[in-house]
Coordinates of C-alpha atoms in Angstrom, one line a residue:
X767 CA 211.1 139.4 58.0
X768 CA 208.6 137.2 59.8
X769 CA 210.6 134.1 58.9
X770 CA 213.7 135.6 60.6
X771 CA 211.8 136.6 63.9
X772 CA 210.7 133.0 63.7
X773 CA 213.7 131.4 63.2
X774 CA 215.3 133.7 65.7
X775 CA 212.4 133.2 68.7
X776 CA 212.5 129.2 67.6
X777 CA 216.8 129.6 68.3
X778 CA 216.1 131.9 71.6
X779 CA 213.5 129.4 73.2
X780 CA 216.1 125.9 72.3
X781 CA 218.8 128.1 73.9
X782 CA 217.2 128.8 76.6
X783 CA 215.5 125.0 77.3
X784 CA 219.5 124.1 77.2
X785 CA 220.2 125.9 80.5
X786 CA 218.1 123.6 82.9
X787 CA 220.1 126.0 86.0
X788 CA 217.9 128.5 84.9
X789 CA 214.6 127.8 86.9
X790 CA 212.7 131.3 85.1
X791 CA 209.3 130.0 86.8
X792 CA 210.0 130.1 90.1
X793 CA 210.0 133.0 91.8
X794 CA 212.0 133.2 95.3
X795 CA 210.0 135.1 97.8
X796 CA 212.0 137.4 99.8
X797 CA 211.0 136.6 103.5
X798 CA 208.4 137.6 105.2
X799 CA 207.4 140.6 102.4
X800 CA 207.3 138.4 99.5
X801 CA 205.6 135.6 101.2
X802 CA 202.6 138.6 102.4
X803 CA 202.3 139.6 98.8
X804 CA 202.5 136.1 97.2
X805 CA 199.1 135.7 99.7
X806 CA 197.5 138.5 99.1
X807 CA 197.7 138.2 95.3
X808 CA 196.0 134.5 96.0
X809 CA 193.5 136.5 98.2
X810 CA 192.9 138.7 95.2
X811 CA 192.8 136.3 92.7
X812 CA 190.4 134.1 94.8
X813 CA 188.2 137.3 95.1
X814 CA 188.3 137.6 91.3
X815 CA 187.2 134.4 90.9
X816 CA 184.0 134.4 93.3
X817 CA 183.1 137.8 91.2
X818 CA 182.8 136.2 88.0
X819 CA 181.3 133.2 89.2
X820 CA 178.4 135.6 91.0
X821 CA 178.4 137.6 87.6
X822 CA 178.0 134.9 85.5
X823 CA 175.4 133.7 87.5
X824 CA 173.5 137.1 87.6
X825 CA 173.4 137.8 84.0
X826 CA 170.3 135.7 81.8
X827 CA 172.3 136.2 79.0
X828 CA 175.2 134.2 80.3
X829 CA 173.3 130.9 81.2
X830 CA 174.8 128.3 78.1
X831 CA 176.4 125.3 78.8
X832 CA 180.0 127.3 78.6
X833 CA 179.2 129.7 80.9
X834 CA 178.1 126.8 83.3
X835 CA 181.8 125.3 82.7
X836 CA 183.7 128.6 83.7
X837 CA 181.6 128.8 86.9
X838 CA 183.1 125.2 87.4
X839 CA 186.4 126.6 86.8
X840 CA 185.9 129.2 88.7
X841 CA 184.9 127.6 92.1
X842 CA 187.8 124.9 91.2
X843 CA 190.3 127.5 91.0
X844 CA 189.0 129.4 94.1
X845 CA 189.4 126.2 96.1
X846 CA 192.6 125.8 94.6
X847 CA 193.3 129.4 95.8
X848 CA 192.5 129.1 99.5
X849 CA 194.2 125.3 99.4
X850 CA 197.5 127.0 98.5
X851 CA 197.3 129.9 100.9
X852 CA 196.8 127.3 103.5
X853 CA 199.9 125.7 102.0
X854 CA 201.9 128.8 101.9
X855 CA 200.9 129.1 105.8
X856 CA 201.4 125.3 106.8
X857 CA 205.3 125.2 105.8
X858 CA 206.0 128.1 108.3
X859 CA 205.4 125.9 111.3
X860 CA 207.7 123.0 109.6
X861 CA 211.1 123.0 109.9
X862 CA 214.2 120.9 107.7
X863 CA 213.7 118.0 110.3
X864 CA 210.5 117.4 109.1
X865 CA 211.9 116.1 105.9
X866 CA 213.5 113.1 104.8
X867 CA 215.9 114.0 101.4
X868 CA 214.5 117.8 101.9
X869 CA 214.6 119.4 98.6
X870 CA 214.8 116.4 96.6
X871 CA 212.5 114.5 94.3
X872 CA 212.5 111.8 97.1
X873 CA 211.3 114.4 99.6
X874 CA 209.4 112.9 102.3
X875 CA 207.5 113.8 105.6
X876 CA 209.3 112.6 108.6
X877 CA 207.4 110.9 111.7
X878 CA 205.6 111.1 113.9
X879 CA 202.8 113.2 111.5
X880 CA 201.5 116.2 113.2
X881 CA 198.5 117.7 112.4
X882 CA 200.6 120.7 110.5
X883 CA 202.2 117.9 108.7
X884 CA 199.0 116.5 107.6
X885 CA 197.4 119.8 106.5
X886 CA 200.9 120.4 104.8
X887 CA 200.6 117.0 102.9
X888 CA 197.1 118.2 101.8
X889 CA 197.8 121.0 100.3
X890 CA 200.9 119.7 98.4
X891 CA 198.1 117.7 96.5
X892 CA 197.3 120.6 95.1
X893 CA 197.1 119.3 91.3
X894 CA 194.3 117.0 92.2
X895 CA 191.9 120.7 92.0
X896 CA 193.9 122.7 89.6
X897 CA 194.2 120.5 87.0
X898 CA 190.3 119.3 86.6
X899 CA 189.7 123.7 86.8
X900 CA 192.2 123.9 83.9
X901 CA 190.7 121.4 82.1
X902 CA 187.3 122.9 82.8
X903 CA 188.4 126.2 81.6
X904 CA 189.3 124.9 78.3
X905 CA 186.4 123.1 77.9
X906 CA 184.5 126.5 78.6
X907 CA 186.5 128.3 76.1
X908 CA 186.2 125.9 73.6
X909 CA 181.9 125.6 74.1
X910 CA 182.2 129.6 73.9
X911 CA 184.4 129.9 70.6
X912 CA 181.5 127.3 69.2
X913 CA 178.9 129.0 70.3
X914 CA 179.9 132.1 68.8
X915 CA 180.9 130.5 66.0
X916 CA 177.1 129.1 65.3
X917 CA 176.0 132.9 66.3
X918 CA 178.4 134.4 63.8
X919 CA 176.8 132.0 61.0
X920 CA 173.4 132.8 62.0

């Protein structure tokens, strides 16, 4: 039975990687109430984050190296938070004439650059933080799992 689910989910997920139309990870906001809950979930999110980094920081027991790489990750992906909430608001006060080949690979910022433009440039270098908190975050998982490996043998 678990060969046929397998088989079956292995089928589902090269069907679905043959329909490139079908974008399933973006998710069109609605305007303006999807755009105020997009925000507040990073507001959330970034309030999550600063409350494991302060618990983690709290608790003796939590002081190992991996516990030192999720409070990197956390403060990475908090900054990454706040950087694309400023995004989010940035693009409001731009307008399809700010773009050169808008909505293309070849997008570009059209002159003269305005402060908003700038900040909006910023924050679309976005990756630069996210992807050094991901790696940090598997690097803390991975320390963890050893840890409690070396516990477990104990």
């Amino acid at each position: 039975m678990n060969r046929i689910f397998a088989k079956y989910f292995t089928f589902m997920l090269l069907v679905l990687q043959a329909m490139p139309e079908s974008a399933w990870a973006l998710q069109p906001h609605s305007a303006p109430e999807g755009l105020y809950v997009h925000q507040m979930s990073h507001l959330l999110f970034t309030g999550a984050l600063v409350y494991l980094y302060m618990h983690t920081r709290r608790t003796p027991e939590l002081q190992s190296k991996g516990w030192k790489y999720l409070q990197t990750f956390c403060i990475l992906f908090s900054g990454w938070n706040l950087l694309a909430l400023i995004g989010h608001e940035a693009i409001k006060f731009l307008t399809p004439e700010d773009f050169i080949h808008a909505a293309t690979w070849n997008e570009q910022i059209a002159g003269p650059i305005t402060p908003v433009k700038m900040v909006y440039f910023i924050t679309k270098m976005d990756h630069l933080i996210y992807v050094p908190a991901l790696l940090f975050l598997v690097i803390a998982l991975r320390v963890l799992s050893r840890e409690a490996l070396k516990g477990k043998e104990k």
